[in-house]
Amino acid sequence: MPENKVNTLITDSPLEAAKVLLRGGLVIFPTETVYGIGASAFDHKACRRIYEVKKRPSDNPLILHVENIAALKVCASVNPAGELVFQKFSPGAITGIFSKKDPNLFTADLKTVAVRIPSNPTAHSFLEFCNVPVAAPSANLSGKPSLTKMEYILEEFSGKVDCILKGEEPKIGIESTVIDFTSDPPILLRPGFVDFQDLKEILPELQVLISKDKTQNTSTDAPISPGLKYRHYAPVCKVILTESLENVPQDAAQIGFQFYKDVTYQIQVFTNEDYMQFLYSFFVECDRRKIAEAYCEIPKEGRGKDALLNRITKAASK
């Protein structure tokens, strides 16, 4: 059935956007990672509408966004390891999974809750005005690359959500690091800007999830975090991870550190941080330009490599 169009308010006022959300509306807002599409976590009807708009599988959980650690502790039973990590890395691109404290929160029927505290100033003001936890997955169609530019948001979601909040655009460019603190020892479920080595310095017992991508697509278990069970981050074009961009076809696209020739579309990066910032917009532009193949150079050693490989390999997996 065709989706009913709504009148989308486009505003740069976090207060206006918060009023829309508290009336049961869906609001797209920027974070430091990617754009999110949010609803009050106490409004189960609005949260279910997020799934409809994104065409998201109903067992794929949502991350709650709150304004500070005090608000986090209202939602979740924060253990000492979680407290340590959030004191060090938040506000920022870190998500913790904890036992749910408030039974009224929408958590896709899970007894756990995923929560983070964004550092983006627009997001922070918006959450303060909301004064409720905001359930917000990335603003994209399910399985597609997350969106990091306002022009893409307006193109995809005008007429589908109640409000689009303008503000400082995402700087990091990929989704948050996710840690399961309900496990002993804690487990890194999804790498991100805050990487494993950063975390090991204060959480030496931290483990890394052993990927089961080949079996997770058919698993009947509900995932406790986004990015674990379903195909993610994938454009329509074929994504190819390569050690060198030397042999990229002329009619393809390329992103990486060293180009050997010009091709139809290309983005040059100089660090892994650059790479993270531009990866998803590269994928989106490839599809907008109807490019069939997108070549991605293997990231450099060090910070960001694991996160980039996670996103690119998932995008390349059909």
PDB file of C-alpha atoms in Angstrom, residues 63-270:
ATOM      1  CA  ILE A  63      18.903   2.621  20.416  1.00  0.00           C
ATOM      2  CA  LEU A  64      17.591   5.094  22.991  1.00  0.00           C
ATOM      3  CA  HIS A  65      19.160   8.559  23.117  1.00  0.00           C
ATOM      4  CA  VAL A  66      19.301  10.512  26.377  1.00  0.00           C
ATOM      5  CA  GLU A  67      20.865  13.799  27.423  1.00  0.00           C
ATOM      6  CA  ASN A  68      23.153  12.706  30.287  1.00  0.00           C
ATOM      7  CA  ILE A  69      24.279   9.861  32.556  1.00  0.00           C
ATOM      8  CA  ALA A  70      21.563  10.621  35.108  1.00  0.00           C
ATOM      9  CA  ALA A  71      18.925  10.047  32.412  1.00  0.00           C
ATOM     10  CA  LEU A  72      20.758   6.892  31.316  1.00  0.00           C
ATOM     11  CA  LYS A  73      20.466   5.489  34.839  1.00  0.00           C
ATOM     12  CA  VAL A  74      16.707   6.047  34.836  1.00  0.00           C
ATOM     13  CA  CYS A  75      16.387   3.820  31.759  1.00  0.00           C
ATOM     14  CA  ALA A  76      18.971   1.177  32.523  1.00  0.00           C
ATOM     15  CA  SER A  77      20.660  -0.731  35.332  1.00  0.00           C
ATOM     16  CA  VAL A  78      24.183   0.591  34.799  1.00  0.00           C
ATOM     17  CA  ASN A  79      26.886  -1.671  36.220  1.00  0.00           C
ATOM     18  CA  PRO A  80      30.405  -0.508  37.227  1.00  0.00           C
ATOM     19  CA  ALA A  81      31.957  -1.397  33.856  1.00  0.00           C
ATOM     20  CA  GLY A  82      29.278   0.591  32.041  1.00  0.00           C
ATOM     21  CA  GLU A  83      29.690   3.526  34.413  1.00  0.00           C
ATOM     22  CA  LEU A  84      33.436   3.562  33.746  1.00  0.00           C
ATOM     23  CA  VAL A  85      33.049   3.558  29.963  1.00  0.00           C
ATOM     24  CA  PHE A  86      30.311   6.199  29.883  1.00  0.00           C
ATOM     25  CA  GLN A  87      32.208   8.504  32.228  1.00  0.00           C
ATOM     26  CA  LYS A  88      35.204   8.280  29.862  1.00  0.00           C
ATOM     27  CA  PHE A  89      33.601   8.316  26.398  1.00  0.00           C
ATOM     28  CA  SER A  90      30.251  10.086  26.661  1.00  0.00           C
ATOM     29  CA  PRO A  91      28.758  12.287  25.476  1.00  0.00           C
ATOM     30  CA  GLY A  92      29.936  10.593  22.309  1.00  0.00           C
ATOM     31  CA  ALA A  93      29.716   7.713  19.901  1.00  0.00           C
ATOM     32  CA  ILE A  94      29.349   4.917  22.460  1.00  0.00           C
ATOM     33  CA  THR A  95      26.251   2.772  23.065  1.00  0.00           C
ATOM     34  CA  GLY A  96      25.802   0.472  26.030  1.00  0.00           C
ATOM     35  CA  ILE A  97      23.421  -2.454  26.366  1.00  0.00           C
ATOM     36  CA  PHE A  98      22.110  -2.902  29.894  1.00  0.00           C
ATOM     37  CA  SER A  99      19.245  -4.570  31.708  1.00  0.00           C
ATOM     38  CA  LYS A 100      16.114  -2.475  31.243  1.00  0.00           C
ATOM     39  CA  LYS A 101      15.044  -0.618  34.379  1.00  0.00           C
ATOM     40  CA  ASP A 102      11.828   1.102  33.256  1.00  0.00           C
ATOM     41  CA  PRO A 103       9.287  -1.466  31.963  1.00  0.00           C
ATOM     42  CA  ASN A 104       7.385   1.236  30.044  1.00  0.00           C
ATOM     43  CA  LEU A 105      10.213   1.801  27.558  1.00  0.00           C
ATOM     44  CA  PHE A 106       9.836   0.475  24.026  1.00  0.00           C
ATOM     45  CA  THR A 107      12.602  -2.111  23.526  1.00  0.00           C
ATOM     46  CA  ALA A 108      11.175  -4.461  20.864  1.00  0.00           C
ATOM     47  CA  ASP A 109      10.121  -6.940  23.600  1.00  0.00           C
ATOM     48  CA  LEU A 110      13.672  -7.279  24.934  1.00  0.00           C
ATOM     49  CA  LYS A 111      14.591  -7.227  28.627  1.00  0.00           C
ATOM     50  CA  THR A 112      17.680  -5.236  27.693  1.00  0.00           C
ATOM     51  CA  VAL A 113      17.982  -1.672  26.455  1.00  0.00           C
ATOM     52  CA  ALA A 114      20.604   0.001  24.245  1.00  0.00           C
ATOM     53  CA  VAL A 115      21.324   3.605  25.243  1.00  0.00           C
ATOM     54  CA  ARG A 116      23.704   6.377  24.232  1.00  0.00           C
ATOM     55  CA  ILE A 117      24.370  10.051  24.962  1.00  0.00           C
ATOM     56  CA  PRO A 118      25.125  11.976  21.743  1.00  0.00           C
ATOM     57  CA  SER A 119      27.581  14.869  21.743  1.00  0.00           C
ATOM     58  CA  ASN A 120      26.148  16.748  18.749  1.00  0.00           C
ATOM     59  CA  PRO A 121      25.008  20.134  20.164  1.00  0.00           C
ATOM     60  CA  THR A 122      21.717  20.137  18.212  1.00  0.00           C
ATOM     61  CA  ALA A 123      20.915  16.626  19.398  1.00  0.00           C
ATOM     62  CA  HIS A 124      21.795  17.541  22.979  1.00  0.00           C
ATOM     63  CA  SER A 125      19.470  20.570  23.003  1.00  0.00           C
ATOM     64  CA  PHE A 126      16.706  18.538  21.366  1.00  0.00           C
ATOM     65  CA  LEU A 127      16.989  15.776  23.998  1.00  0.00           C
ATOM     66  CA  GLU A 128      16.965  18.298  26.833  1.00  0.00           C
ATOM     67  CA  PHE A 129      13.725  19.799  25.525  1.00  0.00           C
ATOM     68  CA  CYS A 130      12.214  16.343  25.009  1.00  0.00           C
ATOM     69  CA  ASN A 131      13.087  15.287  28.573  1.00  0.00           C
ATOM     70  CA  VAL A 132      12.223  11.675  27.652  1.00  0.00           C
ATOM     71  CA  PRO A 133      14.382   8.926  26.165  1.00  0.00           C
ATOM     72  CA  VAL A 134      14.219   9.133  22.369  1.00  0.00           C
ATOM     73  CA  ALA A 135      14.256   5.829  20.486  1.00  0.00           C
ATOM     74  CA  ALA A 136      16.172   6.550  17.297  1.00  0.00           C
ATOM     75  CA  PRO A 137      17.766   4.209  14.775  1.00  0.00           C
ATOM     76  CA  SER A 138      19.694   5.672  11.868  1.00  0.00           C
ATOM     77  CA  ALA A 139      17.628   7.676   9.388  1.00  0.00           C
ATOM     78  CA  ASN A 140      17.720   5.456   6.315  1.00  0.00           C
ATOM     79  CA  LEU A 141      15.684   2.746   4.680  1.00  0.00           C
ATOM     80  CA  SER A 142      16.443  -0.548   6.410  1.00  0.00           C
ATOM     81  CA  GLY A 143      19.579  -2.196   5.059  1.00  0.00           C
ATOM     82  CA  LYS A 144      20.692   0.875   3.112  1.00  0.00           C
ATOM     83  CA  PRO A 145      23.586   3.197   3.992  1.00  0.00           C
ATOM     84  CA  SER A 146      22.927   5.546   6.895  1.00  0.00           C
ATOM     85  CA  LEU A 147      22.464   9.170   5.852  1.00  0.00           C
ATOM     86  CA  THR A 148      24.935  11.881   6.831  1.00  0.00           C
ATOM     87  CA  LYS A 149      23.852  14.872   4.721  1.00  0.00           C
ATOM     88  CA  MET A 150      20.753  17.038   4.998  1.00  0.00           C
ATOM     89  CA  GLU A 151      20.142  16.953   1.233  1.00  0.00           C
ATOM     90  CA  TYR A 152      19.793  13.160   1.401  1.00  0.00           C
ATOM     91  CA  ILE A 153      17.460  13.401   4.408  1.00  0.00           C
ATOM     92  CA  LEU A 154      15.163  15.879   2.665  1.00  0.00           C
ATOM     93  CA  GLU A 155      15.142  13.769  -0.479  1.00  0.00           C
ATOM     94  CA  GLU A 156      14.291  10.515   1.314  1.00  0.00           C
ATOM     95  CA  PHE A 157      12.071  11.552   4.230  1.00  0.00           C
ATOM     96  CA  SER A 158      10.146  14.706   3.322  1.00  0.00           C
ATOM     97  CA  GLY A 159       6.494  13.716   3.503  1.00  0.00           C
ATOM     98  CA  LYS A 160       7.259  10.581   5.567  1.00  0.00           C
ATOM     99  CA  VAL A 161       8.105  12.043   9.000  1.00  0.00           C
ATOM    100  CA  ASP A 162       6.560  14.862  11.027  1.00  0.00           C
ATOM    101  CA  CYS A 163       9.677  16.964  11.518  1.00  0.00           C
ATOM    102  CA  ILE A 164      13.230  17.311  10.214  1.00  0.00           C
ATOM    103  CA  LEU A 165      15.550  19.176  12.575  1.00  0.00           C
ATOM    104  CA  LYS A 166      18.434  21.014  10.926  1.00  0.00           C
ATOM    105  CA  GLY A 167      21.671  21.551  12.790  1.00  0.00           C
ATOM    106  CA  GLU A 168      25.340  20.660  12.816  1.00  0.00           C
ATOM    107  CA  GLU A 169      25.707  17.729  10.412  1.00  0.00           C
ATOM    108  CA  PRO A 170      27.299  14.434  11.511  1.00  0.00           C
ATOM    109  CA  LYS A 171      31.098  14.615  11.726  1.00  0.00           C
ATOM    110  CA  ILE A 172      32.019  10.993  12.400  1.00  0.00           C
ATOM    111  CA  GLY A 173      29.940   9.446   9.616  1.00  0.00           C
ATOM    112  CA  ILE A 174      29.388   5.891  10.914  1.00  0.00           C
ATOM    113  CA  GLU A 175      27.243   4.537  13.717  1.00  0.00           C
ATOM    114  CA  SER A 176      28.296   4.285  17.366  1.00  0.00           C
ATOM    115  CA  THR A 177      30.406   1.616  19.019  1.00  0.00           C
ATOM    116  CA  VAL A 178      28.146  -0.870  20.839  1.00  0.00           C
ATOM    117  CA  ILE A 179      29.115  -2.799  23.990  1.00  0.00           C
ATOM    118  CA  ASP A 180      27.018  -5.447  25.733  1.00  0.00           C
ATOM    119  CA  PHE A 181      27.411  -4.787  29.453  1.00  0.00           C
ATOM    120  CA  THR A 182      24.921  -7.532  30.402  1.00  0.00           C
ATOM    121  CA  SER A 183      27.646 -10.062  29.539  1.00  0.00           C
ATOM    122  CA  ASP A 184      30.478 -10.875  31.921  1.00  0.00           C
ATOM    123  CA  PRO A 185      32.997  -9.950  30.648  1.00  0.00           C
ATOM    124  CA  PRO A 186      31.499  -7.200  28.446  1.00  0.00           C
ATOM    125  CA  ILE A 187      31.459  -7.823  24.685  1.00  0.00           C
ATOM    126  CA  LEU A 188      32.140  -5.364  21.875  1.00  0.00           C
ATOM    127  CA  LEU A 189      29.240  -6.016  19.484  1.00  0.00           C
ATOM    128  CA  ARG A 190      29.837  -3.306  16.897  1.00  0.00           C
ATOM    129  CA  PRO A 191      33.088  -1.384  16.328  1.00  0.00           C
ATOM    130  CA  GLY A 192      32.925   2.360  15.799  1.00  0.00           C
ATOM    131  CA  PHE A 193      34.839   5.601  16.277  1.00  0.00           C
ATOM    132  CA  VAL A 194      35.649   4.578  19.865  1.00  0.00           C
ATOM    133  CA  ASP A 195      37.771   1.553  19.045  1.00  0.00           C
ATOM    134  CA  PHE A 196      38.760  -1.643  20.814  1.00  0.00           C
ATOM    135  CA  GLN A 197      42.185  -0.418  21.910  1.00  0.00           C
ATOM    136  CA  ASP A 198      40.694   2.752  23.452  1.00  0.00           C
ATOM    137  CA  LEU A 199      38.256   0.620  25.411  1.00  0.00           C
ATOM    138  CA  LYS A 200      40.792  -2.017  26.498  1.00  0.00           C
ATOM    139  CA  GLU A 201      42.759   0.660  28.344  1.00  0.00           C
ATOM    140  CA  ILE A 202      39.958   1.074  30.872  1.00  0.00           C
ATOM    141  CA  LEU A 203      38.175  -2.251  30.337  1.00  0.00           C
ATOM    142  CA  PRO A 204      40.968  -4.846  29.989  1.00  0.00           C
ATOM    143  CA  GLU A 205      38.559  -7.781  30.188  1.00  0.00           C
ATOM    144  CA  LEU A 206      36.565  -6.591  27.117  1.00  0.00           C
ATOM    145  CA  GLN A 207      35.887  -9.318  24.528  1.00  0.00           C
ATOM    146  CA  VAL A 208      34.997  -9.022  20.820  1.00  0.00           C
ATOM    147  CA  LEU A 209      31.943 -10.667  19.289  1.00  0.00           C
ATOM    148  CA  ILE A 210      32.878 -13.549  17.016  1.00  0.00           C
ATOM    149  CA  SER A 211      31.047 -12.805  13.763  1.00  0.00           C
ATOM    150  CA  LYS A 212      28.337 -15.237  12.740  1.00  0.00           C
ATOM    151  CA  ASP A 213      27.108 -13.310   9.727  1.00  0.00           C
ATOM    152  CA  LYS A 214      26.568 -16.454   7.656  1.00  0.00           C
ATOM    153  CA  THR A 215      24.072 -17.851  10.146  1.00  0.00           C
ATOM    154  CA  GLN A 216      22.509 -14.734  11.581  1.00  0.00           C
ATOM    155  CA  ASN A 217      20.307 -14.076   8.558  1.00  0.00           C
ATOM    156  CA  THR A 218      18.342 -17.241   9.318  1.00  0.00           C
ATOM    157  CA  SER A 219      18.527 -17.075  13.091  1.00  0.00           C
ATOM    158  CA  THR A 220      15.283 -16.959  15.035  1.00  0.00           C
ATOM    159  CA  ASP A 221      16.940 -15.186  17.964  1.00  0.00           C
ATOM    160  CA  ALA A 222      16.098 -11.521  18.385  1.00  0.00           C
ATOM    161  CA  PRO A 223      19.302  -9.441  18.230  1.00  0.00           C
ATOM    162  CA  ILE A 224      20.066  -7.254  21.255  1.00  0.00           C
ATOM    163  CA  SER A 225      21.775  -4.623  19.109  1.00  0.00           C
ATOM    164  CA  PRO A 226      21.325  -3.163  15.631  1.00  0.00           C
ATOM    165  CA  GLY A 227      23.818  -4.405  13.062  1.00  0.00           C
ATOM    166  CA  LEU A 228      23.944  -8.033  14.194  1.00  0.00           C
ATOM    167  CA  LYS A 229      21.283 -10.003  12.327  1.00  0.00           C
ATOM    168  CA  TYR A 230      20.309  -8.227   9.123  1.00  0.00           C
ATOM    169  CA  ARG A 231      22.043  -6.932   6.014  1.00  0.00           C
ATOM    170  CA  HIS A 232      23.223  -3.388   6.689  1.00  0.00           C
ATOM    171  CA  TYR A 233      24.856  -0.346   5.130  1.00  0.00           C
ATOM    172  CA  ALA A 234      24.453  -1.691   1.579  1.00  0.00           C
ATOM    173  CA  PRO A 235      23.879   0.449  -1.515  1.00  0.00           C
ATOM    174  CA  VAL A 236      22.318  -0.946  -4.683  1.00  0.00           C
ATOM    175  CA  CYS A 237      25.681  -0.944  -6.457  1.00  0.00           C
ATOM    176  CA  LYS A 238      28.157  -3.770  -5.986  1.00  0.00           C
ATOM    177  CA  VAL A 239      30.688  -2.938  -3.242  1.00  0.00           C
ATOM    178  CA  ILE A 240      34.201  -4.314  -3.755  1.00  0.00           C
ATOM    179  CA  LEU A 241      36.875  -4.188  -1.047  1.00  0.00           C
ATOM    180  CA  THR A 242      40.347  -4.055  -2.601  1.00  0.00           C
ATOM    181  CA  GLU A 243      43.979  -3.731  -1.518  1.00  0.00           C
ATOM    182  CA  SER A 244      44.711  -1.333  -4.385  1.00  0.00           C
ATOM    183  CA  LEU A 245      42.675   0.949  -6.645  1.00  0.00           C
ATOM    184  CA  GLU A 246      45.140   0.400  -9.507  1.00  0.00           C
ATOM    185  CA  ASN A 247      42.767  -1.655 -11.672  1.00  0.00           C
ATOM    186  CA  VAL A 248      39.428   0.078 -11.092  1.00  0.00           C
ATOM    187  CA  PRO A 249      37.349   0.169 -14.316  1.00  0.00           C
ATOM    188  CA  GLN A 250      36.782   3.582 -15.892  1.00  0.00           C
ATOM    189  CA  ASP A 251      32.987   3.423 -15.443  1.00  0.00           C
ATOM    190  CA  ALA A 252      33.158   2.516 -11.727  1.00  0.00           C
ATOM    191  CA  ALA A 253      33.553   4.551  -8.518  1.00  0.00           C
ATOM    192  CA  GLN A 254      36.411   4.533  -6.038  1.00  0.00           C
ATOM    193  CA  ILE A 255      37.138   5.716  -2.501  1.00  0.00           C
ATOM    194  CA  GLY A 256      40.557   5.456  -0.936  1.00  0.00           C
ATOM    195  CA  PHE A 257      43.968   6.962  -0.319  1.00  0.00           C
ATOM    196  CA  GLN A 258      45.790   6.686  -3.646  1.00  0.00           C
ATOM    197  CA  PHE A 259      44.273   6.890  -7.125  1.00  0.00           C
ATOM    198  CA  TYR A 260      46.024   5.594 -10.227  1.00  0.00           C
ATOM    199  CA  LYS A 261      43.518   7.081 -12.686  1.00  0.00           C
ATOM    200  CA  ASP A 262      40.322   9.098 -12.719  1.00  0.00           C
ATOM    201  CA  VAL A 263      37.050   7.155 -12.865  1.00  0.00           C
ATOM    202  CA  THR A 264      33.359   8.094 -13.104  1.00  0.00           C
ATOM    203  CA  TYR A 265      33.144   9.118  -9.433  1.00  0.00           C
ATOM    204  CA  GLN A 266      35.783   9.213  -6.723  1.00  0.00           C
ATOM    205  CA  ILE A 267      36.471  10.436  -3.199  1.00  0.00           C
ATOM    206  CA  GLN A 268      40.038  10.672  -1.957  1.00  0.00           C
ATOM    207  CA  VAL A 269      40.651  10.376   1.780  1.00  0.00           C
ATOM    208  CA  PHE A 270      43.833  10.814   3.784  1.00  0.00           C
TER     209      PHE A 270
END
